[in-house]
Coordinates of C-alpha atoms in Angstrom, one line a residue:
X1 CA 58.4 -52.0 -37.4
X2 CA 58.4 -47.9 -38.5
X3 CA 54.8 -46.9 -39.8
X4 CA 55.5 -44.5 -43.1
X5 CA 52.5 -41.8 -43.5
X6 CA 53.3 -39.9 -46.8
X7 CA 50.1 -37.8 -48.7
X8 CA 49.8 -34.4 -49.9
X9 CA 50.2 -32.0 -48.0
X10 CA 46.9 -30.0 -48.2
X11 CA 45.2 -33.5 -47.9
X12 CA 42.2 -33.5 -45.1
X13 CA 42.7 -37.6 -44.9
X14 CA 46.2 -37.5 -44.2
X15 CA 45.7 -35.0 -41.4
X16 CA 43.4 -37.1 -40.2
X17 CA 45.6 -40.5 -39.9
X18 CA 48.6 -37.9 -39.0
X19 CA 46.4 -36.9 -35.8
X20 CA 46.1 -41.0 -35.3
X21 CA 49.1 -41.9 -35.3
X22 CA 50.9 -38.9 -33.3
X23 CA 48.3 -40.5 -31.1
X24 CA 49.6 -44.0 -31.2
X25 CA 53.3 -42.8 -31.0
X26 CA 53.0 -40.3 -28.0
X27 CA 51.5 -43.2 -26.2
X28 CA 53.0 -47.1 -27.0
X29 CA 56.4 -47.4 -26.9
X30 CA 56.9 -50.0 -30.0
X31 CA 54.6 -47.5 -32.1
X32 CA 57.7 -45.1 -34.1
X33 CA 56.1 -43.4 -37.2
X34 CA 57.8 -41.5 -40.5
X35 CA 56.1 -38.5 -42.1
X36 CA 56.9 -37.9 -45.5
X37 CA 54.3 -34.7 -47.2
X38 CA 54.4 -34.3 -51.0
X39 CA 53.5 -31.0 -52.7
X40 CA 50.2 -31.9 -54.5
X41 CA 51.3 -31.4 -58.0
X42 CA 54.0 -34.2 -57.3
X43 CA 52.1 -36.4 -55.5
X44 CA 50.8 -38.1 -58.5
X45 CA 53.9 -39.1 -60.0
X46 CA 55.3 -39.7 -56.8
X47 CA 52.8 -42.1 -55.7
X48 CA 52.5 -43.9 -59.1
X49 CA 57.0 -44.3 -59.3
X50 CA 56.6 -45.3 -55.1
X51 CA 53.6 -48.3 -56.2
X52 CA 55.5 -49.3 -59.5
X53 CA 58.9 -49.5 -57.2
X54 CA 57.1 -51.5 -54.8
X55 CA 54.6 -53.5 -56.5
X56 CA 51.9 -52.3 -54.4
X57 CA 48.2 -50.7 -56.4
X58 CA 47.1 -48.0 -54.4
X59 CA 45.4 -44.7 -56.0
X60 CA 44.4 -42.2 -53.5
X61 CA 46.2 -40.1 -50.5
X62 CA 47.6 -41.1 -47.7
X63 CA 49.7 -44.1 -48.2
X64 CA 51.1 -45.6 -45.2
X65 CA 53.2 -48.9 -45.3
X66 CA 55.3 -50.9 -42.5
X67 CA 59.1 -50.9 -42.6
X68 CA 60.4 -54.1 -41.2
X69 CA 64.1 -52.4 -40.3
X70 CA 65.4 -55.8 -38.9
X71 CA 64.2 -58.0 -42.5
X72 CA 64.9 -55.4 -45.0
X73 CA 62.9 -55.6 -48.6
X74 CA 59.9 -53.4 -49.6
X75 CA 57.8 -53.5 -47.1
X76 CA 54.4 -53.8 -46.0
X77 CA 52.0 -51.5 -47.8
X78 CA 48.7 -51.0 -45.0
X79 CA 46.7 -49.2 -47.5
X80 CA 44.6 -45.2 -46.7
X81 CA 43.3 -43.7 -44.4
X82 CA 40.4 -46.5 -43.8
X83 CA 42.9 -49.1 -43.6
X84 CA 44.5 -47.2 -40.6
X85 CA 41.8 -46.8 -38.6
X86 CA 40.8 -50.6 -39.5
X87 CA 44.5 -51.4 -38.1
X88 CA 43.8 -49.1 -35.3
X89 CA 40.9 -50.5 -33.9
X90 CA 42.0 -53.8 -34.3
X91 CA 45.0 -53.7 -32.7
X92 CA 45.3 -50.7 -30.1
X93 CA 41.3 -50.9 -29.6
X94 CA 41.9 -46.9 -31.2
X95 CA 40.1 -44.7 -33.0
X96 CA 40.0 -40.8 -34.4
X97 CA 37.6 -38.5 -33.5
X98 CA 38.8 -35.6 -35.2
X99 CA 36.4 -33.9 -37.3
X100 CA 36.4 -32.7 -40.3
X101 CA 36.3 -28.9 -39.9
X102 CA 40.0 -29.7 -37.6
X103 CA 40.7 -32.3 -40.7
X104 CA 41.0 -29.0 -42.4
X105 CA 42.5 -27.2 -40.6
X106 CA 45.1 -29.2 -40.5
X107 CA 45.5 -30.4 -44.4
X108 CA 45.8 -25.8 -45.0
X109 CA 48.9 -26.4 -42.1
X110 CA 50.4 -29.3 -43.6
X111 CA 50.5 -27.6 -46.8
X112 CA 52.0 -23.9 -45.6
X113 CA 55.0 -26.3 -43.1
X114 CA 55.5 -27.9 -46.1
X115 CA 56.4 -25.2 -49.0
X116 CA 57.9 -23.2 -45.8
X117 CA 60.8 -26.6 -44.9
X118 CA 61.3 -26.5 -49.1
X119 CA 61.5 -23.2 -49.2
X120 CA 64.4 -23.3 -46.5
X121 CA 65.8 -26.4 -47.9
X122 CA 66.4 -24.8 -51.4
X123 CA 68.3 -22.0 -49.7
X124 CA 70.9 -24.8 -48.1
X125 CA 71.3 -26.0 -51.7
X126 CA 72.0 -22.8 -52.7
X127 CA 74.1 -22.1 -50.2
X128 CA 75.7 -26.0 -51.3
X129 CA 76.9 -25.4 -55.0
X130 CA 79.7 -27.9 -56.3
X131 CA 82.1 -26.3 -58.8
X132 CA 81.0 -27.1 -62.0
X133 CA 83.8 -28.7 -64.5
X134 CA 83.4 -29.8 -67.8
X135 CA 86.1 -32.1 -69.7
X136 CA 86.4 -32.2 -73.2
X137 CA 87.9 -35.3 -75.5
X138 CA 87.1 -37.2 -72.1
X139 CA 87.3 -40.7 -73.3
X140 CA 91.2 -40.6 -73.4
X141 CA 93.6 -41.2 -71.0
X142 CA 94.7 -37.9 -69.6
X143 CA 91.0 -37.1 -69.0
X144 CA 91.4 -41.0 -67.2
X145 CA 94.3 -39.6 -64.5
X146 CA 92.8 -35.9 -64.1
X147 CA 90.1 -37.6 -62.2
X148 CA 91.6 -38.8 -59.1
X149 CA 93.6 -35.5 -59.0
X150 CA 90.6 -33.4 -59.2
X151 CA 88.3 -35.0 -56.8
X152 CA 90.6 -35.6 -53.7
X153 CA 90.2 -32.3 -52.0
X154 CA 94.0 -31.1 -53.1
X155 CA 93.3 -28.6 -56.3
X156 CA 90.7 -26.8 -55.1
X157 CA 90.5 -27.5 -50.8
X158 CA 89.5 -29.9 -48.9
X159 CA 85.5 -28.2 -48.3
X160 CA 85.0 -27.1 -52.1
X161 CA 82.7 -30.1 -53.5
X162 CA 82.5 -31.0 -57.2
X163 CA 80.6 -32.2 -60.0
X164 CA 82.5 -33.6 -63.2
X165 CA 81.1 -33.6 -66.5
X166 CA 82.8 -35.6 -68.8
X167 CA 81.9 -34.7 -72.9
X168 CA 82.6 -36.4 -76.1
X169 CA 81.2 -37.4 -79.5
X170 CA 78.6 -40.7 -79.4
X171 CA 81.0 -43.6 -80.0
X172 CA 82.6 -43.1 -77.4
X173 CA 79.1 -43.7 -75.3
X174 CA 79.8 -46.9 -73.7
X175 CA 83.4 -45.5 -72.8
X176 CA 82.2 -42.5 -70.9
X177 CA 79.4 -44.9 -69.0
X178 CA 82.7 -47.5 -67.8
X179 CA 84.5 -43.7 -66.8
X180 CA 81.7 -42.5 -64.6
X181 CA 80.6 -45.6 -63.1
X182 CA 84.4 -45.7 -62.3
X183 CA 85.2 -43.2 -60.1
X184 CA 81.8 -43.7 -58.7
X185 CA 83.0 -47.0 -57.3
X186 CA 85.6 -44.6 -56.1
X187 CA 83.0 -43.1 -53.6
X188 CA 85.4 -39.3 -53.6
X189 CA 83.7 -38.1 -50.6
X190 CA 84.1 -34.6 -52.6
X191 CA 82.5 -35.6 -55.7
X192 CA 79.0 -34.4 -55.7
X193 CA 78.0 -36.6 -59.3
X194 CA 80.2 -37.3 -62.5
X195 CA 78.3 -37.9 -65.8
X196 CA 78.9 -38.2 -69.8
X197 CA 77.4 -35.8 -72.3
X198 CA 77.3 -37.1 -76.1
X199 CA 74.8 -34.3 -77.2
X200 CA 77.2 -31.0 -78.1
X201 CA 74.1 -28.9 -77.3
X202 CA 74.1 -29.5 -73.2
X203 CA 78.2 -28.9 -73.3
X204 CA 79.4 -26.4 -70.6
X205 CA 76.3 -25.4 -68.6
X206 CA 77.0 -24.0 -66.0
X207 CA 80.9 -24.4 -66.5
X208 CA 83.1 -22.6 -63.6
X209 CA 86.1 -25.0 -65.3
X210 CA 86.6 -25.9 -69.2
X211 CA 89.3 -28.4 -69.6
X212 CA 90.0 -28.5 -73.1
X213 CA 91.5 -32.1 -73.9
X214 CA 91.0 -32.6 -78.1
X215 CA 94.0 -33.3 -80.3
X216 CA 94.5 -33.8 -83.6
X217 CA 96.8 -36.2 -84.0
X218 CA 100.0 -35.4 -86.0
X219 CA 100.9 -37.3 -89.5
X220 CA 102.2 -34.9 -91.8
X221 CA 102.4 -37.9 -94.3
X222 CA 98.5 -38.3 -94.7
X223 CA 98.1 -34.4 -94.8
X224 CA 98.9 -30.7 -94.6
X225 CA 100.2 -29.2 -90.9
X226 CA 96.8 -26.4 -92.4
X227 CA 94.8 -28.9 -92.9
X228 CA 95.4 -29.8 -88.9
X229 CA 95.5 -26.1 -88.1
X230 CA 92.6 -26.1 -89.7
X231 CA 90.9 -28.9 -87.8
X232 CA 91.3 -27.4 -84.8
X233 CA 89.7 -24.3 -85.9
X234 CA 86.8 -26.2 -86.2
X235 CA 86.3 -27.1 -83.2
X236 CA 87.0 -23.9 -81.2
X237 CA 84.6 -22.8 -83.7
X238 CA 81.9 -25.3 -81.7
X239 CA 82.9 -25.1 -78.2
X240 CA 83.5 -20.9 -77.8
X241 CA 79.8 -19.6 -78.8
X242 CA 78.9 -22.9 -76.4
X243 CA 81.3 -21.6 -73.7
X244 CA 79.3 -17.9 -73.4
X245 CA 75.7 -18.6 -73.5
X246 CA 75.5 -21.5 -70.9
X247 CA 79.1 -21.0 -68.6
X248 CA 79.4 -19.6 -66.0
X249 CA 80.6 -15.6 -66.6
X250 CA 83.6 -16.0 -65.3
X251 CA 84.4 -19.4 -66.4
X252 CA 88.0 -19.9 -66.6
X253 CA 89.3 -22.3 -69.9
X254 CA 92.1 -24.9 -69.8
X255 CA 93.5 -26.0 -73.3
X256 CA 95.7 -28.5 -72.3
X257 CA 96.6 -32.4 -74.8
X258 CA 100.0 -33.3 -77.0
X259 CA 98.7 -30.3 -80.4
X260 CA 98.4 -27.3 -80.8
X261 CA 97.2 -25.7 -76.9
X262 CA 98.4 -22.9 -77.8
X263 CA 96.1 -22.5 -80.6
X264 CA 92.9 -23.4 -78.8
X265 CA 93.9 -21.4 -76.8
X266 CA 93.4 -18.5 -78.6
X267 CA 91.3 -19.8 -81.3
X268 CA 88.8 -19.9 -78.1
X269 CA 89.3 -16.4 -77.2
X270 CA 88.6 -15.7 -80.8
X271 CA 85.6 -17.2 -81.3
X272 CA 84.0 -16.5 -77.7
X273 CA 85.2 -12.3 -77.1
X274 CA 82.9 -12.1 -74.1
X275 CA 85.2 -14.9 -72.7
X276 CA 87.9 -13.2 -70.3
X277 CA 91.0 -12.6 -72.0
X278 CA 92.6 -13.8 -68.4
X279 CA 90.5 -16.5 -67.6
X280 CA 91.9 -18.5 -70.6
X281 CA 95.4 -20.1 -70.2
X282 CA 97.4 -23.3 -72.1
X283 CA 99.4 -25.5 -70.0
X284 CA 103.5 -25.6 -70.3
X285 CA 103.9 -27.5 -66.6
X286 CA 104.1 -31.1 -68.8
X287 CA 107.5 -29.3 -69.8
X288 CA 108.5 -27.9 -67.2
X289 CA 108.2 -31.2 -64.8
X290 CA 109.6 -33.2 -66.7
X291 CA 112.9 -30.8 -67.7
X292 CA 113.2 -30.2 -63.5
X293 CA 113.2 -34.5 -63.4
X294 CA 116.0 -34.1 -66.0
X295 CA 118.0 -32.0 -64.6
X296 CA 117.7 -33.6 -61.4
X297 CA 118.9 -37.2 -62.4
X298 CA 121.4 -35.4 -64.2
X299 CA 122.5 -33.4 -60.8
X300 CA 121.5 -36.6 -59.0
X301 CA 119.6 -34.7 -56.6
X302 CA 116.0 -34.8 -56.0
X303 CA 113.0 -33.3 -58.6
X304 CA 111.9 -31.4 -55.7
X305 CA 115.4 -29.0 -55.3
X306 CA 115.1 -27.1 -58.8
X307 CA 113.0 -24.6 -58.9
X308 CA 112.4 -21.7 -61.8
X309 CA 113.1 -23.4 -65.1
X310 CA 111.1 -20.8 -67.6
X311 CA 109.0 -22.4 -70.7
X312 CA 108.7 -19.6 -73.1
X313 CA 106.5 -20.0 -76.4
X314 CA 105.1 -22.5 -78.1
X315 CA 104.0 -25.0 -75.4
X316 CA 103.1 -28.2 -78.2
X317 CA 105.0 -25.9 -81.0
X318 CA 108.8 -25.4 -80.8
X319 CA 109.1 -23.8 -77.5
X320 CA 112.4 -22.8 -75.3
X321 CA 113.7 -24.2 -72.0
X322 CA 115.8 -21.6 -70.2
X323 CA 117.8 -22.1 -67.4
X324 CA 119.3 -18.8 -67.1
X325 CA 116.6 -18.4 -63.6
X326 CA 116.5 -21.8 -62.5
X327 CA 117.8 -22.7 -58.9
X328 CA 118.7 -25.1 -57.3
X329 CA 117.9 -26.0 -53.4
X330 CA 119.6 -28.5 -51.4
X331 CA 122.1 -29.6 -53.8
X332 CA 125.0 -31.7 -52.1
X333 CA 128.3 -30.1 -52.5
X334 CA 131.1 -28.6 -50.6
X335 CA 129.4 -25.4 -49.6
X336 CA 125.7 -25.7 -47.7
X337 CA 123.4 -22.9 -46.5
X338 CA 120.3 -22.7 -44.6
X339 CA 117.0 -24.5 -46.2
X340 CA 116.0 -21.7 -48.0
X341 CA 119.8 -21.0 -49.3
X342 CA 120.2 -21.6 -53.1
X343 CA 122.5 -21.8 -55.7
X344 CA 122.5 -21.5 -60.2
X345 CA 121.7 -24.3 -61.3
X346 CA 124.4 -23.2 -64.9
X347 CA 126.8 -23.2 -62.4
X348 CA 126.5 -25.9 -60.8
X349 CA 126.2 -27.9 -64.6
X350 CA 129.9 -27.8 -66.4
X351 CA 128.8 -29.4 -69.4
X352 CA 127.0 -27.2 -71.4
X353 CA 127.9 -30.2 -74.3
X354 CA 125.4 -31.9 -72.2
X355 CA 123.0 -29.1 -72.0
X356 CA 122.7 -28.1 -75.9
X357 CA 123.2 -31.7 -77.9
X358 CA 120.8 -33.4 -75.1
X359 CA 118.8 -31.1 -73.2
X360 CA 117.9 -28.3 -75.3
X361 CA 117.8 -29.9 -79.0
X362 CA 114.8 -31.1 -80.7
X363 CA 115.7 -34.4 -80.9
X364 CA 116.8 -34.4 -76.7
X365 CA 115.4 -37.3 -74.7
X366 CA 113.2 -34.3 -72.9
X367 CA 111.3 -34.4 -76.0
X368 CA 110.6 -37.7 -76.7
X369 CA 110.0 -38.3 -72.9
X370 CA 106.7 -36.0 -73.2
X371 CA 105.5 -36.5 -76.4
X372 CA 105.5 -40.1 -75.7
X373 CA 103.7 -39.1 -72.2
X374 CA 100.5 -41.5 -71.7
X375 CA 98.6 -39.3 -69.4
X376 CA 99.7 -39.3 -66.4
X377 CA 102.0 -36.5 -66.8
X378 CA 99.4 -34.3 -68.4
X379 CA 96.5 -35.1 -66.2
X380 CA 99.4 -33.7 -63.3
X381 CA 100.0 -31.0 -64.1
X382 CA 96.5 -29.7 -65.1
X383 CA 96.1 -30.5 -61.8
X384 CA 98.8 -28.8 -60.4
X385 CA 97.7 -25.2 -62.4
X386 CA 94.7 -25.8 -61.5
X387 CA 96.0 -25.3 -57.3
X388 CA 98.0 -22.5 -57.6
X389 CA 95.0 -21.0 -60.1
X390 CA 93.1 -21.1 -56.6
X391 CA 95.3 -21.8 -53.3
X392 CA 98.8 -19.3 -55.5
X393 CA 101.5 -20.4 -56.5
X394 CA 104.6 -21.3 -54.0
X395 CA 105.8 -17.8 -52.8
X396 CA 108.6 -17.3 -54.9
X397 CA 108.4 -20.1 -57.5
X398 CA 108.0 -19.5 -60.9
X399 CA 105.0 -21.0 -63.5
X400 CA 105.3 -21.2 -67.0
X401 CA 101.9 -20.9 -68.3
X402 CA 100.2 -19.5 -72.1
X403 CA 98.6 -16.7 -72.0
X404 CA 97.4 -14.4 -73.9
X405 CA 100.8 -11.5 -74.7
X406 CA 100.3 -7.7 -73.9
X407 CA 103.4 -7.2 -75.5
X408 CA 105.4 -8.1 -72.0
X409 CA 109.2 -9.0 -73.1
X410 CA 108.7 -7.3 -76.3
X411 CA 106.8 -9.7 -78.1
X412 CA 103.6 -8.9 -79.8
X413 CA 100.4 -9.0 -79.3
X414 CA 97.1 -11.1 -79.6
X415 CA 98.8 -14.3 -79.4
X416 CA 99.1 -16.2 -76.5
X417 CA 102.8 -17.7 -75.4
X418 CA 103.8 -19.3 -72.9
X419 CA 106.1 -17.3 -70.7
X420 CA 106.9 -16.9 -67.1
X421 CA 103.6 -16.0 -64.1
X422 CA 103.2 -15.9 -60.6
X423 CA 99.4 -16.8 -59.6
X424 CA 98.2 -15.6 -56.2
X425 CA 94.4 -15.2 -54.3
X426 CA 92.6 -16.2 -57.5
X427 CA 94.2 -14.4 -59.7
X428 CA 97.5 -14.9 -61.8
X429 CA 100.3 -12.1 -63.0
X430 CA 103.5 -11.8 -65.2
X431 CA 106.4 -12.1 -63.9
X432 CA 107.7 -8.7 -66.0
X433 CA 111.1 -8.0 -63.6
X434 CA 112.8 -11.1 -65.4
X435 CA 116.3 -10.0 -66.9
X436 CA 116.3 -11.0 -70.7
X437 CA 119.0 -11.7 -72.3
X438 CA 119.8 -10.4 -76.1
X439 CA 120.3 -14.5 -77.2
X440 CA 117.0 -15.4 -75.4
X441 CA 115.3 -12.0 -77.2
X442 CA 115.9 -13.4 -80.7
X443 CA 114.9 -16.7 -79.9
X444 CA 111.5 -15.7 -78.4
X445 CA 111.2 -13.1 -81.4
X446 CA 111.2 -16.7 -83.6
X447 CA 109.1 -19.1 -81.5
X448 CA 106.5 -15.2 -81.6
X449 CA 106.4 -16.0 -85.5
X450 CA 106.2 -19.5 -85.2
X451 CA 102.6 -18.3 -82.8
X452 CA 101.9 -15.3 -85.7
X453 CA 101.6 -17.8 -88.8
X454 CA 100.7 -20.5 -87.4
X455 CA 97.4 -17.9 -86.1
X456 CA 97.2 -16.4 -89.7
X457 CA 96.6 -20.0 -91.1
X458 CA 93.8 -20.9 -89.0
X459 CA 92.3 -17.2 -89.4
X460 CA 93.1 -17.3 -93.1
X461 CA 91.5 -21.2 -92.9
X462 CA 88.3 -19.4 -91.3
X463 CA 87.6 -16.7 -93.8
X464 CA 87.9 -19.4 -96.6
X465 CA 85.5 -21.7 -95.2
X466 CA 83.0 -18.7 -93.6
X467 CA 83.3 -15.8 -96.1
X468 CA 82.5 -12.3 -94.7

C-alpha cells in the first residue's frame, strides 16, 4: 500500500505530517509515500472534489489516505494530522517531535517549492502547443472521414500534436458527441483533444486552421441561384469576423465542400479583411484526383503515374480540366526509360472524341463521380492539400488550388480562381511560367466572368440586406 499525503502548500500541519512520513519511509521498507501539494487558493475546491468522489467526510488540511494498489477501489481514508500521528504511534511506536517554528518554516519552504514547480510545469506546457483545428459543419460525412486523416500523423508530421474542434448548430449536438466519443476511442497518439461546439460565439478560439465545410444543397426548382449565393454570403458574414477576433493572426482557412468553394473563400476575405489573403484557399484536389483516376483507367495504368492535371476556374461550378501539361510516368508502351522518364499524356490518348464527350463535357462521368461523392474523396483532398501546405508538395509537380487572383494568366484581380501552384517551406506560389495557348486563355476568360458575376451577386445581396 501507498500512503498519500495531500495538503495546502503553506499548511504547517501538512509539513509535520510530511516530515513524519519521510522518516517512516526512510526506516520502514514497506512504508511508501506519495505527496501532493495544492495551491492555497485551489485547496478548498480540490478537497471538496476528492471527498465527493470517494464519499469521504474531511474538512481540513492535510488529508491522508492509503491506496490499496492490489485491490483497486477508492482507497482507505486515514484522516488528518492527528489521525496520522495516532496511526504512527499505534502501529510503529513512532511520533513526531517537530516544533511549531520548524513546522512554519517548512510550510513556507513547501509553498515556494510548489510555486516553482507549478511555474516549471507551465513553461513545459507552453512548449507543447497542439495545433488547433476548427471544422465547421462538422456533423457531415466529410468531417467524419477527415478526422482520422488529420490525426494519424501524416498530414502535419509524426511529432505535431493536434486538437480538433467540431462546430455545428445545436440540432446536431448529439451527432457531434458521437463523433467525439468515437474519435477518442480510436486513441490517436497525436490527438490531444477533440471537442464539439454549438455556441457560435466560442467558434475559432485559438485556431491555427479553420476548415469550412458548409454547403447549401442546390435545388434550383425550389429557389433561385441568387438566394443560394445569399445564404453562402450570410454564413461567411458570421464566420469571418469571428475568425478575425478569435483565431491566431496567422490562421489558415480552407474552403471545401460540394458547393460554392470559391465564393466561400472570397467572402471570408471580404468580411475578414485582416485575414491574410495568402492564407485562404479553396480545395480543387477532388477534381484533380478524380480526373487522374479516370485517365488512368482509360490508359490501363496506375493512377500514381498521372501527373500535372490542372483544374482551372470555379471548383464547384464551371471548371476546366486542362490536360495540355499532363504527363505520364511508368506508362506501359514500346518506349521505356528511367524512373523519371515521362511522356505527354495527350500523345498517348488517341481517342480525342472520348476526351471531349466523356471526359470534359459538363455531363461527363467525371462530373457525376465528383458530385456524388459521400465524403471520402473531399476529405482526402483537404488532408492532401494541408499536408502539402505544411510539408511541401512533391518536387516538380503541379497542384491545383483556388487562390486570390493577382492578375496571373491575364485573369482579373479580386476573385478566387483555381490555378496551378506549388507548395514549399510552408507557403504556396502560383506557377506563372506555364505557357497557356489561345484556346485555354479564352476558356479562362469565360470562367473568370462566371466568378465575377457570382461575386457581384453576393455583394449586391449584401448591400440590399445591410445598406451602407
